[in-house]
PDB file of C-alpha atoms and ligand atoms in Angstrom:
ATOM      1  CA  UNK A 393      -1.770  -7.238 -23.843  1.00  0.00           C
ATOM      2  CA  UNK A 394      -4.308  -9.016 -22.096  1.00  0.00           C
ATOM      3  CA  UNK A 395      -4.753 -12.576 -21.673  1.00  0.00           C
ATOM      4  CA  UNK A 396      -7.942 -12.192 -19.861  1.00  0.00           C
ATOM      5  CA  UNK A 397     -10.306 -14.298 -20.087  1.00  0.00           C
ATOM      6  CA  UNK A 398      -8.064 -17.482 -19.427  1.00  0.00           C
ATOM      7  CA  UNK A 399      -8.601 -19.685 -16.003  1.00  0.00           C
ATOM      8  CA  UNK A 400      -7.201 -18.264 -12.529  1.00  0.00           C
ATOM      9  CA  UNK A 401      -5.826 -21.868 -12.213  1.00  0.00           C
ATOM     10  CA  UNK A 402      -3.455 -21.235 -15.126  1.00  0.00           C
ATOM     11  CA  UNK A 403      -2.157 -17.804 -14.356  1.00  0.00           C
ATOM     12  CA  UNK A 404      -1.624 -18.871 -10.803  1.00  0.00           C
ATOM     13  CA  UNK A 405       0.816 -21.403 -12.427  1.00  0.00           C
ATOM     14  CA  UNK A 406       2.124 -18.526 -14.845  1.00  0.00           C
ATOM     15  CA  UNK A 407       2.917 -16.164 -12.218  1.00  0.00           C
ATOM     16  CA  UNK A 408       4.789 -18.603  -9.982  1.00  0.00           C
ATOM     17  CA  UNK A 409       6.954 -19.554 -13.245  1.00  0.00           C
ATOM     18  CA  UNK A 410       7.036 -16.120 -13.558  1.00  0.00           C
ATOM     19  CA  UNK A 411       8.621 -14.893 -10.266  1.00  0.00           C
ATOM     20  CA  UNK A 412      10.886 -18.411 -10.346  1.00  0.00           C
ATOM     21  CA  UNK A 413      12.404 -17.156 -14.038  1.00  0.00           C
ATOM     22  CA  UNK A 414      12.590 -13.462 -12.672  1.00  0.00           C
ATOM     23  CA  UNK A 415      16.502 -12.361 -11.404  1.00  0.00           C
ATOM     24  CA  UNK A 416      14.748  -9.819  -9.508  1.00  0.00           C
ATOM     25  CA  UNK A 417      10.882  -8.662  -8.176  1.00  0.00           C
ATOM     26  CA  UNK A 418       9.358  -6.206  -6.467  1.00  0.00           C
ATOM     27  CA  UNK A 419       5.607  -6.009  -5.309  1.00  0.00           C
ATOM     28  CA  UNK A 420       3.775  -2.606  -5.753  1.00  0.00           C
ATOM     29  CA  UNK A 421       0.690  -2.794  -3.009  1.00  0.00           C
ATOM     30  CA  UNK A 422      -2.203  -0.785  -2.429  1.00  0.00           C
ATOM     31  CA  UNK A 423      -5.347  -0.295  -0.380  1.00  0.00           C
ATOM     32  CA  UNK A 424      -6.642  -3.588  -1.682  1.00  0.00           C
ATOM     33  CA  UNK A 425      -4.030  -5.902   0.086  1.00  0.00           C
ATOM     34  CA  UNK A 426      -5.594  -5.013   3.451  1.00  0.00           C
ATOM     35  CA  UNK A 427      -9.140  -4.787   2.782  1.00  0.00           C
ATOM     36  CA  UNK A 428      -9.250  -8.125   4.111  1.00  0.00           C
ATOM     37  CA  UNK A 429      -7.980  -7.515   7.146  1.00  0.00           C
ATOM     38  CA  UNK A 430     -10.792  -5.421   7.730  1.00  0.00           C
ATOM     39  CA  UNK A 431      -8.900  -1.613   6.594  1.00  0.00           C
ATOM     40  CA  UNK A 432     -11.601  -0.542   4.099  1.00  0.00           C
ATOM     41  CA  UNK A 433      -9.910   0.692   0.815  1.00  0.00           C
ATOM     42  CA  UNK A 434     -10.889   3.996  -1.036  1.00  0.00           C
ATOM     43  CA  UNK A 435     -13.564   2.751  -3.498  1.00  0.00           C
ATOM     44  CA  UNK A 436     -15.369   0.768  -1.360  1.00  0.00           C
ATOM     45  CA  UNK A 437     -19.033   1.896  -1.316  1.00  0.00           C
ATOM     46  CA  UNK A 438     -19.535   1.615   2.727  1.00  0.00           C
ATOM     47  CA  UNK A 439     -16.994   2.186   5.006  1.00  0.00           C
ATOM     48  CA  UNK A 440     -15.346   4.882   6.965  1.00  0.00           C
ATOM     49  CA  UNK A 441     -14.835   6.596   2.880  1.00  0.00           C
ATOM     50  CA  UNK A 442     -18.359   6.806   2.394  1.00  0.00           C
ATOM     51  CA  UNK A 443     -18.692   9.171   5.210  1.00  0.00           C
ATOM     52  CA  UNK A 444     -15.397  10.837   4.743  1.00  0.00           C
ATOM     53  CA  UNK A 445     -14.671  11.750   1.261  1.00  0.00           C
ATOM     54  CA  UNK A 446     -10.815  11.121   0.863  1.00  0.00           C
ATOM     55  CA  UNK A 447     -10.320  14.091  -1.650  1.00  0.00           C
ATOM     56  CA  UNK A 448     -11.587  16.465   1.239  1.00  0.00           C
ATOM     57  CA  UNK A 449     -10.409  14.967   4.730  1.00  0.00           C
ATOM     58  CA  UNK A 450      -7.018  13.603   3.208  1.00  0.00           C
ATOM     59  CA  UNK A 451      -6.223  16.777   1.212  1.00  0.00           C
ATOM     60  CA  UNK A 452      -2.975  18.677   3.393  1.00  0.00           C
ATOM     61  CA  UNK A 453      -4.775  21.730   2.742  1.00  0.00           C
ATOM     62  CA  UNK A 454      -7.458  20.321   5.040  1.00  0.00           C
ATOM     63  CA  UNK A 455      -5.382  19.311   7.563  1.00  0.00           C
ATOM     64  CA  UNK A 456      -3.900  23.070   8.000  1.00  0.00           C
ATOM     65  CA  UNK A 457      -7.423  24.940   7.756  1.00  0.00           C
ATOM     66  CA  UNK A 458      -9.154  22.123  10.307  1.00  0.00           C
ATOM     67  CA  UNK A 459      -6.869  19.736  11.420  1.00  0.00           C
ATOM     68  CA  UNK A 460      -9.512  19.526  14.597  1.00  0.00           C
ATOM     69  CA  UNK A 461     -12.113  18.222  11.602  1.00  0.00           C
ATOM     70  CA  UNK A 462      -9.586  15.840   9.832  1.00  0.00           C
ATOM     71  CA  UNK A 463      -9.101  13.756  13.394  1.00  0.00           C
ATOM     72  CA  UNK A 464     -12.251  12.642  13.333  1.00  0.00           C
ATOM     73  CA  UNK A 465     -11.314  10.998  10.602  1.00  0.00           C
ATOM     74  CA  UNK A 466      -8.332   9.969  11.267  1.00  0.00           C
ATOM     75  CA  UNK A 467      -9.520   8.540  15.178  1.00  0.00           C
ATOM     76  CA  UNK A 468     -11.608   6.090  12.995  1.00  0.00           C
ATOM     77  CA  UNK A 469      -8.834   5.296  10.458  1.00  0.00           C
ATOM     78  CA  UNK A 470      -6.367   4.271  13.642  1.00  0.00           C
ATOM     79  CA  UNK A 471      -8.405   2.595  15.566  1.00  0.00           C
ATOM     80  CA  UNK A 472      -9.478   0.313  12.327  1.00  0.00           C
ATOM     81  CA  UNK A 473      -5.359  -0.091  11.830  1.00  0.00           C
ATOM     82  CA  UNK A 474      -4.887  -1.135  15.373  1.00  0.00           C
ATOM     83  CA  UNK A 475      -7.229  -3.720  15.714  1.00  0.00           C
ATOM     84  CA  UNK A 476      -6.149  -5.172  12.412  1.00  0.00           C
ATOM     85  CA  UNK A 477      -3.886  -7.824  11.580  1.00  0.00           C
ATOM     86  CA  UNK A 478      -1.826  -9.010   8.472  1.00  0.00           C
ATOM     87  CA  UNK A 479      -3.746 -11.222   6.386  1.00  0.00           C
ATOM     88  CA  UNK A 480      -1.974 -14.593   4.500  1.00  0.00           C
ATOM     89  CA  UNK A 481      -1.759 -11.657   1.677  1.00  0.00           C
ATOM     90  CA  UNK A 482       0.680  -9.826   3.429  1.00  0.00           C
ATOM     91  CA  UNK A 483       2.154 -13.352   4.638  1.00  0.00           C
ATOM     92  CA  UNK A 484       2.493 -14.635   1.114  1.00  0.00           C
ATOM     93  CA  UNK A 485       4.628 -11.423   0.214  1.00  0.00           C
ATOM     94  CA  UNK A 486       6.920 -11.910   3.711  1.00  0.00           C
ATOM     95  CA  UNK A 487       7.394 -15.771   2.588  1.00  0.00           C
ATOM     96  CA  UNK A 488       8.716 -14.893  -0.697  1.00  0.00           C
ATOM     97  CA  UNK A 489      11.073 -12.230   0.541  1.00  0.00           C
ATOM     98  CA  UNK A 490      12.286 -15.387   2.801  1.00  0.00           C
ATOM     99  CA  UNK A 491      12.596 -17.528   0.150  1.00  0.00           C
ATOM    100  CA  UNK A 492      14.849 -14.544  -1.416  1.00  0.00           C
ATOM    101  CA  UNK A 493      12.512 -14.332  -4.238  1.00  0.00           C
ATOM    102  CA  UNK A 494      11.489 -11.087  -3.933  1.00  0.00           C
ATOM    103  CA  UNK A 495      13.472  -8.271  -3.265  1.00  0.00           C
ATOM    104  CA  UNK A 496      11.286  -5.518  -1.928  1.00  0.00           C
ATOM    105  CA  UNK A 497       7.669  -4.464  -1.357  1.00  0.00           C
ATOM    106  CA  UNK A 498       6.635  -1.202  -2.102  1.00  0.00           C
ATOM    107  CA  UNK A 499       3.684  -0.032  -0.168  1.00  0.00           C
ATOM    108  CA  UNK A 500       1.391   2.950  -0.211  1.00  0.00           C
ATOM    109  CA  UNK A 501      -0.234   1.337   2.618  1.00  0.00           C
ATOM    110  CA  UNK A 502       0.213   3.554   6.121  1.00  0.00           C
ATOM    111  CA  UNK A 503      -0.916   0.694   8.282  1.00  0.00           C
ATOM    112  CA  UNK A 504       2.220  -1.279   8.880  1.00  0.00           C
ATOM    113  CA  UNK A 505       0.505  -4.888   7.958  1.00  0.00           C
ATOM    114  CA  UNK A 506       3.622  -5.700   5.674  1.00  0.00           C
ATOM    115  CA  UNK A 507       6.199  -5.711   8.312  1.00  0.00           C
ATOM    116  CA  UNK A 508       3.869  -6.944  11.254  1.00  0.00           C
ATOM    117  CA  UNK A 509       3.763 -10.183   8.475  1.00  0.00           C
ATOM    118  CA  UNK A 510       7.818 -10.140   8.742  1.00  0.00           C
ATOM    119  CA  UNK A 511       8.353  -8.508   5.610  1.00  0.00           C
ATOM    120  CA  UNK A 512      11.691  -6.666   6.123  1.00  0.00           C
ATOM    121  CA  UNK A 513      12.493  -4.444   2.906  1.00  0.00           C
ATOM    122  CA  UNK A 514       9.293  -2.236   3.292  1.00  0.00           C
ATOM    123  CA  UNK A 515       9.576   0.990   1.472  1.00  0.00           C
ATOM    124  CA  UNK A 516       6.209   2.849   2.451  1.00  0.00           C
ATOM    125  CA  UNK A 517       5.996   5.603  -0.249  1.00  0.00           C
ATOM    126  CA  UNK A 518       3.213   7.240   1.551  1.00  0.00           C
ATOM    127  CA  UNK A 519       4.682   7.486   5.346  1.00  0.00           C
ATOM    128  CA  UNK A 520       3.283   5.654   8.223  1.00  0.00           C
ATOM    129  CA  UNK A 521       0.740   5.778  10.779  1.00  0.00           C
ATOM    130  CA  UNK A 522       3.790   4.870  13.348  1.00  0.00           C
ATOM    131  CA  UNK A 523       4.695   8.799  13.916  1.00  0.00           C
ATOM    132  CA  UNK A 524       3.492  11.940  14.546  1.00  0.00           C
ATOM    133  CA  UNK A 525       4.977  15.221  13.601  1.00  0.00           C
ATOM    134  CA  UNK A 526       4.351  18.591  14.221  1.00  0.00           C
ATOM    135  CA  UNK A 527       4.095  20.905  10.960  1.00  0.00           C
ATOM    136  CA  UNK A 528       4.919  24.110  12.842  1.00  0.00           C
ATOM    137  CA  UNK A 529       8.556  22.939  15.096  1.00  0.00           C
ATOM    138  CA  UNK A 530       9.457  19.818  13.428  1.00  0.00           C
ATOM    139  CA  UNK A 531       8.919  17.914  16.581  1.00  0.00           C
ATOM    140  CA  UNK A 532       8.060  14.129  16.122  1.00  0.00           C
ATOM    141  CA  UNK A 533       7.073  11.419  18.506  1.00  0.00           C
ATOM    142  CA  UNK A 534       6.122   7.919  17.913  1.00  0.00           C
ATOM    143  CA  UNK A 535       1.930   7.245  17.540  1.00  0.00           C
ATOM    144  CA  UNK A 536       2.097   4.476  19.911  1.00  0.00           C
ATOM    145  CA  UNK A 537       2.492   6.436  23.179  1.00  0.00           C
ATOM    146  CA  UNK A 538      -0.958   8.325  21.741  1.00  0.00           C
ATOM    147  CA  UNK A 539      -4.258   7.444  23.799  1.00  0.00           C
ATOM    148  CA  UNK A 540      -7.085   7.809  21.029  1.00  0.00           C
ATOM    149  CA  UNK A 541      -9.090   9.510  23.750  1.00  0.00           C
ATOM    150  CA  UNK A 542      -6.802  12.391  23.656  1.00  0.00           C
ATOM    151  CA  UNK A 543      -6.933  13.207  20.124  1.00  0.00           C
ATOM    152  CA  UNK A 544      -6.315  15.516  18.363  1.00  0.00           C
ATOM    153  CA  UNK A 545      -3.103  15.487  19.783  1.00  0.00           C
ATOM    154  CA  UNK A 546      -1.268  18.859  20.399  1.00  0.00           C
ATOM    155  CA  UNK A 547       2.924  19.519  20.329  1.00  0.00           C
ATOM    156  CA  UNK A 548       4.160  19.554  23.790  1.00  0.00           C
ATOM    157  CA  UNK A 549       6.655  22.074  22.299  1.00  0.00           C
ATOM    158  CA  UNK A 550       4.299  24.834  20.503  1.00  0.00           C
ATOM    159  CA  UNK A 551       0.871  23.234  20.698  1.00  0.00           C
ATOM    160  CA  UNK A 552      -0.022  23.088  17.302  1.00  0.00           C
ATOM    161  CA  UNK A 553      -2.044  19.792  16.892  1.00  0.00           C
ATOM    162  CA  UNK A 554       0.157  16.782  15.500  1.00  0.00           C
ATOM    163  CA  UNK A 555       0.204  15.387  12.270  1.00  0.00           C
ATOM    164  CA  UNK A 556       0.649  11.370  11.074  1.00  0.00           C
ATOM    165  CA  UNK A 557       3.485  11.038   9.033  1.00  0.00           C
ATOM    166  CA  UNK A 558       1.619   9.956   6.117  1.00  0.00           C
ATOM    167  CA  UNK A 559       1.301  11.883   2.701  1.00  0.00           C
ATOM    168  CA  UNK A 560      -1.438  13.477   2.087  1.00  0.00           C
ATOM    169  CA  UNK A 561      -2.564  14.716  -1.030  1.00  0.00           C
ATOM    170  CA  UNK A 562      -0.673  17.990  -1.863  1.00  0.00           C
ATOM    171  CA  UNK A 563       1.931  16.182  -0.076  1.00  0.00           C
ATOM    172  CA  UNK A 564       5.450  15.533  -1.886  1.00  0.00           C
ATOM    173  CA  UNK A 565       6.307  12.004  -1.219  1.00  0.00           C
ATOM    174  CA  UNK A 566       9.192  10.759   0.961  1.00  0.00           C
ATOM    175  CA  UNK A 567      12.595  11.517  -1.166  1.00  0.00           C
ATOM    176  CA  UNK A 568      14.288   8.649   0.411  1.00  0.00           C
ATOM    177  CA  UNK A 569      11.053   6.323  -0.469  1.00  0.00           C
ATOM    178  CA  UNK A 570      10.929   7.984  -3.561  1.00  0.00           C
ATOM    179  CA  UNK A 571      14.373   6.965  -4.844  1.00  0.00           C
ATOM    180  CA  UNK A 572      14.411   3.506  -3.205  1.00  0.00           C
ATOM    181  CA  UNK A 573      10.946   3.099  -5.248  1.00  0.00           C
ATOM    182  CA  UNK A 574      12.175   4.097  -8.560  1.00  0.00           C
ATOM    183  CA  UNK A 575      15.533   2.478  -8.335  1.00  0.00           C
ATOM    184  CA  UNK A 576      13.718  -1.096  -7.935  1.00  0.00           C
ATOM    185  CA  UNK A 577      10.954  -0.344 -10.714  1.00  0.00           C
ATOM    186  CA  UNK A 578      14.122   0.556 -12.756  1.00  0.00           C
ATOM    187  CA  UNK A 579      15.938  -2.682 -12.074  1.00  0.00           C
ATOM    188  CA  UNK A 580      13.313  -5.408 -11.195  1.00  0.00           C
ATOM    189  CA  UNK A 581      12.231  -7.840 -14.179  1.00  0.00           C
ATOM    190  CA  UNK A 582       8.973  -8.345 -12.466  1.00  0.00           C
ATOM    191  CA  UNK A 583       6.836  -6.149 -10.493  1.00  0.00           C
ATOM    192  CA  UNK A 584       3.192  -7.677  -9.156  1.00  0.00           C
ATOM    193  CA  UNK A 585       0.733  -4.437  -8.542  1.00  0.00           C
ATOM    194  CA  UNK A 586      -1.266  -5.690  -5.647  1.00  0.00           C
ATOM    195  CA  UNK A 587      -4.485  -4.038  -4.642  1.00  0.00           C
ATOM    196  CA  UNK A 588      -4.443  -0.915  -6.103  1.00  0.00           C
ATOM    197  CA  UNK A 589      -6.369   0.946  -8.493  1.00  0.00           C
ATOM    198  CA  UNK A 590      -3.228   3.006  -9.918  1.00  0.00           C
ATOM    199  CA  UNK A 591      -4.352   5.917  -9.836  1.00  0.00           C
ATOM    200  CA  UNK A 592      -2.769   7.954  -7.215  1.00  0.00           C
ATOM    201  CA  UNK A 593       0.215   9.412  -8.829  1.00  0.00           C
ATOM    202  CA  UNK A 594       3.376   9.162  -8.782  1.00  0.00           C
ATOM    203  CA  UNK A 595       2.747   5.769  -6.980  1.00  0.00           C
ATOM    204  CA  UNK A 596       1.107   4.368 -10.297  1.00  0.00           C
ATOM    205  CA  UNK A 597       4.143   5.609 -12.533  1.00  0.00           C
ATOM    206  CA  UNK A 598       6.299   2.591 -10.525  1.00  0.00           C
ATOM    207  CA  UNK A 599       4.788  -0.147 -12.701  1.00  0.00           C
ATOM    208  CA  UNK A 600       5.039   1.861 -15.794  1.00  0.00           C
ATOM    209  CA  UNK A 601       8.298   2.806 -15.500  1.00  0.00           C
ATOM    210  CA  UNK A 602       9.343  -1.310 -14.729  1.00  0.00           C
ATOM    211  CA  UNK A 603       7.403  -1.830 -17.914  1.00  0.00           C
ATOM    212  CA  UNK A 604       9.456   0.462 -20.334  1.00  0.00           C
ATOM    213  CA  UNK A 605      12.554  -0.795 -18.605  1.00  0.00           C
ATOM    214  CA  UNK A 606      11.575  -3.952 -19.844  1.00  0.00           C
ATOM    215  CA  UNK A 607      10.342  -5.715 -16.881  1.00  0.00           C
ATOM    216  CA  UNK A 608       6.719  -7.948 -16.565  1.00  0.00           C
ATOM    217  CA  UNK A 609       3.894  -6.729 -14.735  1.00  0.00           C
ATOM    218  CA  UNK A 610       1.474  -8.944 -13.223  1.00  0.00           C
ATOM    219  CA  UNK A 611      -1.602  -7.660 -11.321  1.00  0.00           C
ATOM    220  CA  UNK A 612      -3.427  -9.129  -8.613  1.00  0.00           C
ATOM    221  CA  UNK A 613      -6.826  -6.804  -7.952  1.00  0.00           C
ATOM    222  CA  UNK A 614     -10.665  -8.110  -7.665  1.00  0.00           C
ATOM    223  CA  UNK A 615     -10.998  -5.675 -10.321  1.00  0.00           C
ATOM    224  CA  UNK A 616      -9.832  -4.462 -13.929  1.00  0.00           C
ATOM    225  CA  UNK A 617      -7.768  -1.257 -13.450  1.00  0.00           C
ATOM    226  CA  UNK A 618      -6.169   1.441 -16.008  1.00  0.00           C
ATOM    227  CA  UNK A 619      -3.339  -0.874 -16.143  1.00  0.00           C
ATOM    228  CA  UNK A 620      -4.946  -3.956 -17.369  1.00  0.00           C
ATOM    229  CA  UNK A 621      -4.897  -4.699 -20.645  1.00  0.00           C
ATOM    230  CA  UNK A 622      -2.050  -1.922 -21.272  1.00  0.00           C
ATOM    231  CA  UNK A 623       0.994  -1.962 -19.271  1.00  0.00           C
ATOM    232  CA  UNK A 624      -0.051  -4.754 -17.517  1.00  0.00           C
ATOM    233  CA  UNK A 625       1.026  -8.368 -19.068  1.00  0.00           C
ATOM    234  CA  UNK A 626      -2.301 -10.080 -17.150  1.00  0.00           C
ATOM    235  CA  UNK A 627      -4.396  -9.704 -14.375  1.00  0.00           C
ATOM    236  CA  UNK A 628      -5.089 -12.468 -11.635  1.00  0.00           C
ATOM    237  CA  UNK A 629      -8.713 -11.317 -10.578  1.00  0.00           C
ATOM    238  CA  UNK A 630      -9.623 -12.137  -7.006  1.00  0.00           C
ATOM    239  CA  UNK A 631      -9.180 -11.628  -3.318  1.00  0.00           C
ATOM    240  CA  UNK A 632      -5.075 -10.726  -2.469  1.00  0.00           C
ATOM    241  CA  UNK A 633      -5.390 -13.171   0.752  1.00  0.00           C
ATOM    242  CA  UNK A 634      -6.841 -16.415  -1.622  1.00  0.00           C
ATOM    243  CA  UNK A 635      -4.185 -15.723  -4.900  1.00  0.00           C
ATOM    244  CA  UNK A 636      -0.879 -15.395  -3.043  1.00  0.00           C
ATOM    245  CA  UNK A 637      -1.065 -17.948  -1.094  1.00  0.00           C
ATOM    246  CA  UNK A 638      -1.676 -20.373  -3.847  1.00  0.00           C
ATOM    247  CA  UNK A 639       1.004 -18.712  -5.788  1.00  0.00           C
ATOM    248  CA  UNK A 640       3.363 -19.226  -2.848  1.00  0.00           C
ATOM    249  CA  UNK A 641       2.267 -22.636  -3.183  1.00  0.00           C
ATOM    250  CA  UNK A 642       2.983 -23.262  -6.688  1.00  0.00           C
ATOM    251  CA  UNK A 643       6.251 -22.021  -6.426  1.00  0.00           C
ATOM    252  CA  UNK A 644       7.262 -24.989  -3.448  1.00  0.00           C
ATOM    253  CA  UNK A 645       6.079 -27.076  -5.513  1.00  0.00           C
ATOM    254  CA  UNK A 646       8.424 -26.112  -8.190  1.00  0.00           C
ATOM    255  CA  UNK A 647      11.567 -26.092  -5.913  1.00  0.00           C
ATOM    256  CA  UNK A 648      11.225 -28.777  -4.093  1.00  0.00           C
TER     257      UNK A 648
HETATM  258  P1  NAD B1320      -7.746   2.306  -3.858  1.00  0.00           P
HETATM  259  O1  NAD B1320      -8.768   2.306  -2.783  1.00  0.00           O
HETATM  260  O2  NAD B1320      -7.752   3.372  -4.873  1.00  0.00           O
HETATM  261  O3  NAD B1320      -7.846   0.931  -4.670  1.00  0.00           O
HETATM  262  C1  NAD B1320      -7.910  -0.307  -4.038  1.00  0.00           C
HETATM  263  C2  NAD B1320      -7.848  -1.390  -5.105  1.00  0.00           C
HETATM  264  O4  NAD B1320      -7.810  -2.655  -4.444  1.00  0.00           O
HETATM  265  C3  NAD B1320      -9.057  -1.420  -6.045  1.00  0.00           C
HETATM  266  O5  NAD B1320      -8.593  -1.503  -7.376  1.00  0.00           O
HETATM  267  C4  NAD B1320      -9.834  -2.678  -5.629  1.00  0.00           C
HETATM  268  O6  NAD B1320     -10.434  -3.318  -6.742  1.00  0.00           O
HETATM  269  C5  NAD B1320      -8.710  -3.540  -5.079  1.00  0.00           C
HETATM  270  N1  NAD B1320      -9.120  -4.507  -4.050  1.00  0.00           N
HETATM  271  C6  NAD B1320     -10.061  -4.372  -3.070  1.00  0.00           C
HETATM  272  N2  NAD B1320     -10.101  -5.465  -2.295  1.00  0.00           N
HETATM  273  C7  NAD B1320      -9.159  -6.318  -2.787  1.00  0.00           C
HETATM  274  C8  NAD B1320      -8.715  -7.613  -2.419  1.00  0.00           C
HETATM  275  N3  NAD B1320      -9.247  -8.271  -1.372  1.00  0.00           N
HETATM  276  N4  NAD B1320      -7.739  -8.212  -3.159  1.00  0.00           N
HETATM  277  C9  NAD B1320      -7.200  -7.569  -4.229  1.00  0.00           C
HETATM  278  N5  NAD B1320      -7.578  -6.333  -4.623  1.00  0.00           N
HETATM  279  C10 NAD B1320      -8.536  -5.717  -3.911  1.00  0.00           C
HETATM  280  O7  NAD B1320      -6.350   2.195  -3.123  1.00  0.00           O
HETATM  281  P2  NAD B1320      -4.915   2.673  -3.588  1.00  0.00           P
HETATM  282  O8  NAD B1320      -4.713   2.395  -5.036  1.00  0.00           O
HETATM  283  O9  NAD B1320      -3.977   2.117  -2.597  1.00  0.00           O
HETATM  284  O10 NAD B1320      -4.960   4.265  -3.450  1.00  0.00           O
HETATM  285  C11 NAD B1320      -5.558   4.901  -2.339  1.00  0.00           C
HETATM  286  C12 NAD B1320      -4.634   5.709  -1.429  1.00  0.00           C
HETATM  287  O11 NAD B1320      -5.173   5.695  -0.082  1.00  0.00           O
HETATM  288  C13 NAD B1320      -3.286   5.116  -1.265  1.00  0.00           C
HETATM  289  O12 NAD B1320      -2.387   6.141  -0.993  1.00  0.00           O
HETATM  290  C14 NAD B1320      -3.454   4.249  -0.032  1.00  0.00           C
HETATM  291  O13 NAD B1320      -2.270   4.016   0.639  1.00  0.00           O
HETATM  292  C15 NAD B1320      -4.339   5.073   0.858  1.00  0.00           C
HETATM  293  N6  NAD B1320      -5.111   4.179   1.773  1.00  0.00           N
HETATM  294  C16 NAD B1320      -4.392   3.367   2.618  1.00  0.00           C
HETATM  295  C17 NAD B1320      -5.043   2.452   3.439  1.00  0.00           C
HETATM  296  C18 NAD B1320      -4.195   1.550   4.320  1.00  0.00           C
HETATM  297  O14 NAD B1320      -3.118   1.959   4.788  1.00  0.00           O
HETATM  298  N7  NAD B1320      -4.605   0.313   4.546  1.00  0.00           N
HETATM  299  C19 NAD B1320      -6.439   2.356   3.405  1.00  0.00           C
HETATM  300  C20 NAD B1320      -7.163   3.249   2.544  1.00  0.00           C
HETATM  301  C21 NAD B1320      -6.464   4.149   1.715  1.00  0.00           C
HETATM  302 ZN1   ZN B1321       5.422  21.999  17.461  1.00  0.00          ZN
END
């Protein structure tokens, strides 16, 4: 249920009781959570996506017909991700993982923000920008010996051009992610859905299944979602980088 509309000041205060009376959370983030450090997300109506539909460039059966075409995109996507840096979002989460107060963030980010922001139990359900694999020989080398002038890049073993590690759709996701994922949505007694619009499946099944094993769901999003209102318990509606922060906050005070 929904207790929207009630004051931002309140459920800042009810989410830091929240996590404090929790035995164990998880965070479930999305696009959203680095939007403000410049990484546009998928329903933003400028950006690199308005020029690069994400249902045709970030399809895998794309990538295999044209993977020439599907660099252009990704050149742009990589040189965003390198000249970004965590915002006090991703900070937020790394302080409460410090704190030991939450126990793992789940990401379907690809751009590495979480752990540049000293978060250390990262599971990154979609892969990572960090590698790059080659679909044909299984060869793999890491993305930060790659000069974006030479892209597309091409496998010094075969010379089929190189892949990011990251799932694309028609992509099965990471079984080791996978399983880490589902364990913690299975066990947590609070999940907070961070900057995602849940709809990319199975990633949006994580809260759901946290929910019918009895667990709380709190989402932080500048928008309503399909969760709100359902499976979530209540939705904090702002910016990531402004609401963490002062949850972080309210939760010192608490403890010390
Ligand atoms: P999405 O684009 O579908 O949804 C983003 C959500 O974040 C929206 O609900 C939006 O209202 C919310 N949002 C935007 N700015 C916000 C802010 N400042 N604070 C809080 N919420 C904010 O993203 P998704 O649900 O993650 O699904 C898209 C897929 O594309 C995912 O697999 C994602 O990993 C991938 N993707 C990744 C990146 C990245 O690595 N940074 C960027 C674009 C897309
Ligand atoms: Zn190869």
């Amino acid at each position: 249920m929904s207790t929207w509309p009630q004051q931002l000041g309140v459920l800042i205060k009810r989410a830091a009781e929240d996590i404090l009376g929790s035995q164990k959370t998880i965070a479930l983030t999305g696009a959203g959570i680095s939007v403000e450090s410049g990484i546009p997300d998928f329903r933003s109506a400028q950006g690199l996506w308005s020029r690069y539909d994400p249902e045709e460039y970030a399809h895998i059966s794309a990538f295999r017909s044209n993977p020439a075409k599907v660099w252009r995109m990704l050149k742009e996507m990589m040189e965003l991700v390198m000249s970004a840096e965590p915002n006090p979002a991703h900070f937020a989460l790394a302080e409460l993982e410090q704190m030991g107060l939450l126990s793992s963030v789940i990401t379907q980010n690809v751009d590495g923000l979480h752990q540049r922001a000293g978060s250390k139990e990262v599971i990154e359900f979609h892969g990572s920008n960090q590698w790059l694999i080659c679909l044909e020989c299984g060869y793999r080398q890491e993305a930060t010996s790659l000069s974006l002038e030479e892209v597309p890049p091409r496998c010094p073993n075969c010379g089929f051009i190189l892949k990011p590690d990251v799932v694309f759709f028609g992509e099965p996701i990471p079984w080791e992610a996978q399983s880490k994922a589902y364990e913690g949505a299975r066990t947590c007694k609070l999940v907070l859905v961070i900057g995602t619009s849940a709809v990319v499946y199975p990633a949006a099944e994580i809260p759901i299944v946290a929910k019918r094993n009895g667990a709380k769901v709190v989402e932080i999003n500048m928008e309503p979602t399909t969760l709100t209102g359902s499976v979530s318990d209540y939705l904090l509606q702002g910016a990531a980088g402004k609401i963490l922060p002062k949850i972080v906050e309210e939760v010192k005070e608490r403890i010390s």
